[in-house]
Short mmCIF file of C-alpha atoms in Angstrom, two decimals:
data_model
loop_
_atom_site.label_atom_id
_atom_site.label_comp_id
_atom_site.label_asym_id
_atom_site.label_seq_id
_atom_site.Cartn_x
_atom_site.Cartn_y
_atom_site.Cartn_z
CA UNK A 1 159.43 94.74 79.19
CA UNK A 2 157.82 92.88 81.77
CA UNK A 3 153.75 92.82 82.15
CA UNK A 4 153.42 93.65 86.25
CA UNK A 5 149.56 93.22 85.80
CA UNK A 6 147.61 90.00 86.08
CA UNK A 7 143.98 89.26 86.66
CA UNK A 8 143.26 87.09 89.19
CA UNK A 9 140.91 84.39 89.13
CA UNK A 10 139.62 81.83 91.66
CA UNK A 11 136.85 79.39 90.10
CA UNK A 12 138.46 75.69 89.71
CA UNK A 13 139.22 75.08 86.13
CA UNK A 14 140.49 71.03 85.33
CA UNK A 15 141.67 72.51 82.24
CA UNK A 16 144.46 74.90 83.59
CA UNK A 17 144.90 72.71 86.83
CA UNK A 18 145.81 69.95 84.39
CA UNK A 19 147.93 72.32 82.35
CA UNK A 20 149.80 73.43 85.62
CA UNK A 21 150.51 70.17 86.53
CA UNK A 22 152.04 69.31 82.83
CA UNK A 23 154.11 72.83 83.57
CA UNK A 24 155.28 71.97 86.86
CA UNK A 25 156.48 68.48 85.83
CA UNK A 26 158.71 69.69 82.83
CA UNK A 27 159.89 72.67 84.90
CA UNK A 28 160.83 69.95 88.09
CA UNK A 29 161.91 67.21 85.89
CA UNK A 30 164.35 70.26 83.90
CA UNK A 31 165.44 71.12 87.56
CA UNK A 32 166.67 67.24 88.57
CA UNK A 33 168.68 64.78 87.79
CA UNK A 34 166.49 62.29 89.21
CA UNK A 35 163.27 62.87 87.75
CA UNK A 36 164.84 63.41 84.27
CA UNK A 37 166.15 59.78 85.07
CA UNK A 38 162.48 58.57 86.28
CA UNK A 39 160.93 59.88 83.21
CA UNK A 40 159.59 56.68 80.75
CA UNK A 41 160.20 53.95 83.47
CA UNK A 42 158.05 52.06 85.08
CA UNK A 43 158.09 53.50 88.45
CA UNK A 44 157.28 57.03 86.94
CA UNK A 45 153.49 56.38 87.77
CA UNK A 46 151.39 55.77 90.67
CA UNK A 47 150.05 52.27 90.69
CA UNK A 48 146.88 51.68 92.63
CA UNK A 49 147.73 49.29 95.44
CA UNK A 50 144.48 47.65 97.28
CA UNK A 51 144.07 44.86 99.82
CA UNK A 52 140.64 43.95 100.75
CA UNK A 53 139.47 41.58 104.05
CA UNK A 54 135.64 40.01 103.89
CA UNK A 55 134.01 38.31 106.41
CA UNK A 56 132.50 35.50 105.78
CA UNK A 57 129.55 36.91 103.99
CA UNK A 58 131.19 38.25 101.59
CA UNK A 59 130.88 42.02 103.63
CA UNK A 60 133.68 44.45 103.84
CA UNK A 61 135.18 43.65 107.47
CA UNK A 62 138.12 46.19 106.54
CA UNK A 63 140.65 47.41 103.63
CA UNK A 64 143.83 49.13 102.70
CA UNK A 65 143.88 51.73 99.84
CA UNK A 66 147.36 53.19 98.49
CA UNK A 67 149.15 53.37 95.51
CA UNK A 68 153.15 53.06 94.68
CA UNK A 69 155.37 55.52 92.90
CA UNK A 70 159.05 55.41 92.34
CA UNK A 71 160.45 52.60 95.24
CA UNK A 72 157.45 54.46 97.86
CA UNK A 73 154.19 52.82 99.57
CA UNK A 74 151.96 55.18 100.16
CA UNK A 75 149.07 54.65 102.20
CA UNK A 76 145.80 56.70 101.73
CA UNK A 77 143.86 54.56 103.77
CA UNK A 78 143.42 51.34 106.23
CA UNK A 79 140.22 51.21 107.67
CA UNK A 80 138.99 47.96 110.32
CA UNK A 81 135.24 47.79 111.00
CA UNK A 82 134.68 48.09 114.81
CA UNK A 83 133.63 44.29 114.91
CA UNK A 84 136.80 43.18 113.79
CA UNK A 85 138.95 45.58 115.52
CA UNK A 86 142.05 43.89 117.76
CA UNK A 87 142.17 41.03 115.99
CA UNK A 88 145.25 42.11 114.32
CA UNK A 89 143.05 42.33 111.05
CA UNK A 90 144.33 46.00 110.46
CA UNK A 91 147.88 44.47 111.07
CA UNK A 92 147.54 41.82 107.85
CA UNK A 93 146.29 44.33 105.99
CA UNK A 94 149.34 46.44 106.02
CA UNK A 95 151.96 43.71 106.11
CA UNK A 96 150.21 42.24 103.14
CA UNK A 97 150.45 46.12 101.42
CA UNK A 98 154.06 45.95 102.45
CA UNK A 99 154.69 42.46 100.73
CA UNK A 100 152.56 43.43 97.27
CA UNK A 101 154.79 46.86 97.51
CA UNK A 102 158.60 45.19 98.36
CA UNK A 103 158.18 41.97 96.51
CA UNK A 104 156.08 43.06 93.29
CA UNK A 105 156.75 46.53 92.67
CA UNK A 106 160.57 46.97 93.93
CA UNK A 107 159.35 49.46 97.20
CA UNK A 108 161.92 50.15 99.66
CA UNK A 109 159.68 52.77 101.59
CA UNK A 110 155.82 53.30 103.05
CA UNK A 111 154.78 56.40 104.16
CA UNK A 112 151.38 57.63 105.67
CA UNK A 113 149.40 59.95 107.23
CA UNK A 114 147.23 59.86 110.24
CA UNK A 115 145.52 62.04 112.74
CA UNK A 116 145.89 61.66 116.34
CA UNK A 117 142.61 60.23 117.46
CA UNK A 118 143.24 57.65 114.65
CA UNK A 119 146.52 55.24 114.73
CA UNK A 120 149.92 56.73 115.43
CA UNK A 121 150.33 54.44 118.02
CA UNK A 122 149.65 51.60 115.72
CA UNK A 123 151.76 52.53 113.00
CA UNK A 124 154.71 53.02 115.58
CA UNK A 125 154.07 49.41 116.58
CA UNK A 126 154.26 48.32 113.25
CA UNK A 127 157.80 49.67 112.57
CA UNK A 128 156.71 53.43 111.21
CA UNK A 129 158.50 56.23 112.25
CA UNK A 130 157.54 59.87 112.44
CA UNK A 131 158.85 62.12 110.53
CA UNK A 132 156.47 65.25 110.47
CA UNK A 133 153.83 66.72 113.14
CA UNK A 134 151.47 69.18 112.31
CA UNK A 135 149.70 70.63 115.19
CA UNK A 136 146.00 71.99 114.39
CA UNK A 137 145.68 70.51 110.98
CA UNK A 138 142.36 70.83 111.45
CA UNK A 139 142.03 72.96 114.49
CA UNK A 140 141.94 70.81 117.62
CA UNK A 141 143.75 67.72 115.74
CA UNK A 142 147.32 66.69 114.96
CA UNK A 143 148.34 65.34 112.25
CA UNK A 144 151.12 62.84 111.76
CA UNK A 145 153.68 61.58 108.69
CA UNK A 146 155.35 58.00 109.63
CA UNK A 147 157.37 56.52 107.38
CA UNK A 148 158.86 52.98 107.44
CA UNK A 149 162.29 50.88 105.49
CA UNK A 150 160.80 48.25 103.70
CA UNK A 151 162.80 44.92 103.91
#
């Protein structure tokens, strides 16, 4: 017989989140072909992928932060200080991402996500396509995923 009664609970617990995740993996990776296949190469983790411009003092004048999984780019972040905005500073710091990703880690793909006050229009220019639009995510703001072929 099946138990029909559960307790609920809602405070945040690293223990079971971590033991959900561990759960979710063997049940996805018993569900595909693929993943089974992933499992114990190299691409099978994230690797941190950063690329960092200074000025010449040494200060943060902008910086990309992302990681690469499988043959993906993804890019969490790519920030320009407003000094050295238009100078196509933000632009070398994604090609270079691109480069690190296609020629050192075997990436065929970048993906990202940006709001609409921030870059779309930037990203399109730079070859990135959308492929998902979430209106009101948060309230007021769109969000957009853009994806891009590397190579």
């Amino acid at each position: 017989m099946v138990c029909r009664m559960f307790r609920l609970e809602t405070e945040v617990d690293k223990a079971r989140r971590d033991l959900l995740r561990r759960r979710l993996r063997d049940t996805n990776t018993a569900a595909s072909p693929v993943l089974r296949a992933l499992r114990g190469t190299p691409h099978e983790r994230e690797a941190p992928l950063h690329v960092w411009a200074l000025d010449a003092n040494g200060d943060l004048a902008g910086g990309l932060v992302g990681h690469t999984w499988t043959t993906w780019l993804h890019v969490t972040y790519l920030w320009v200080d407003a000094r050295h905005r238009g100078a196509g500073l933000g632009s070398r710091l994604l090609a270079e991402a691109e480069r690190i990703a296609r020629a050192e880690r075997g990436c065929t793909a970048s993906r990202l996500e940006t709001w609409d006050f921030q870059a779309p229009a930037f990203y399109r220019r730079q070859g990135y396509d959308v492929v998902c639009v979430i209106p009101d995510y948060p309230p007021g703001i769109t969000e957009y995923t853009l994806t891009k072929r590397l190579g």
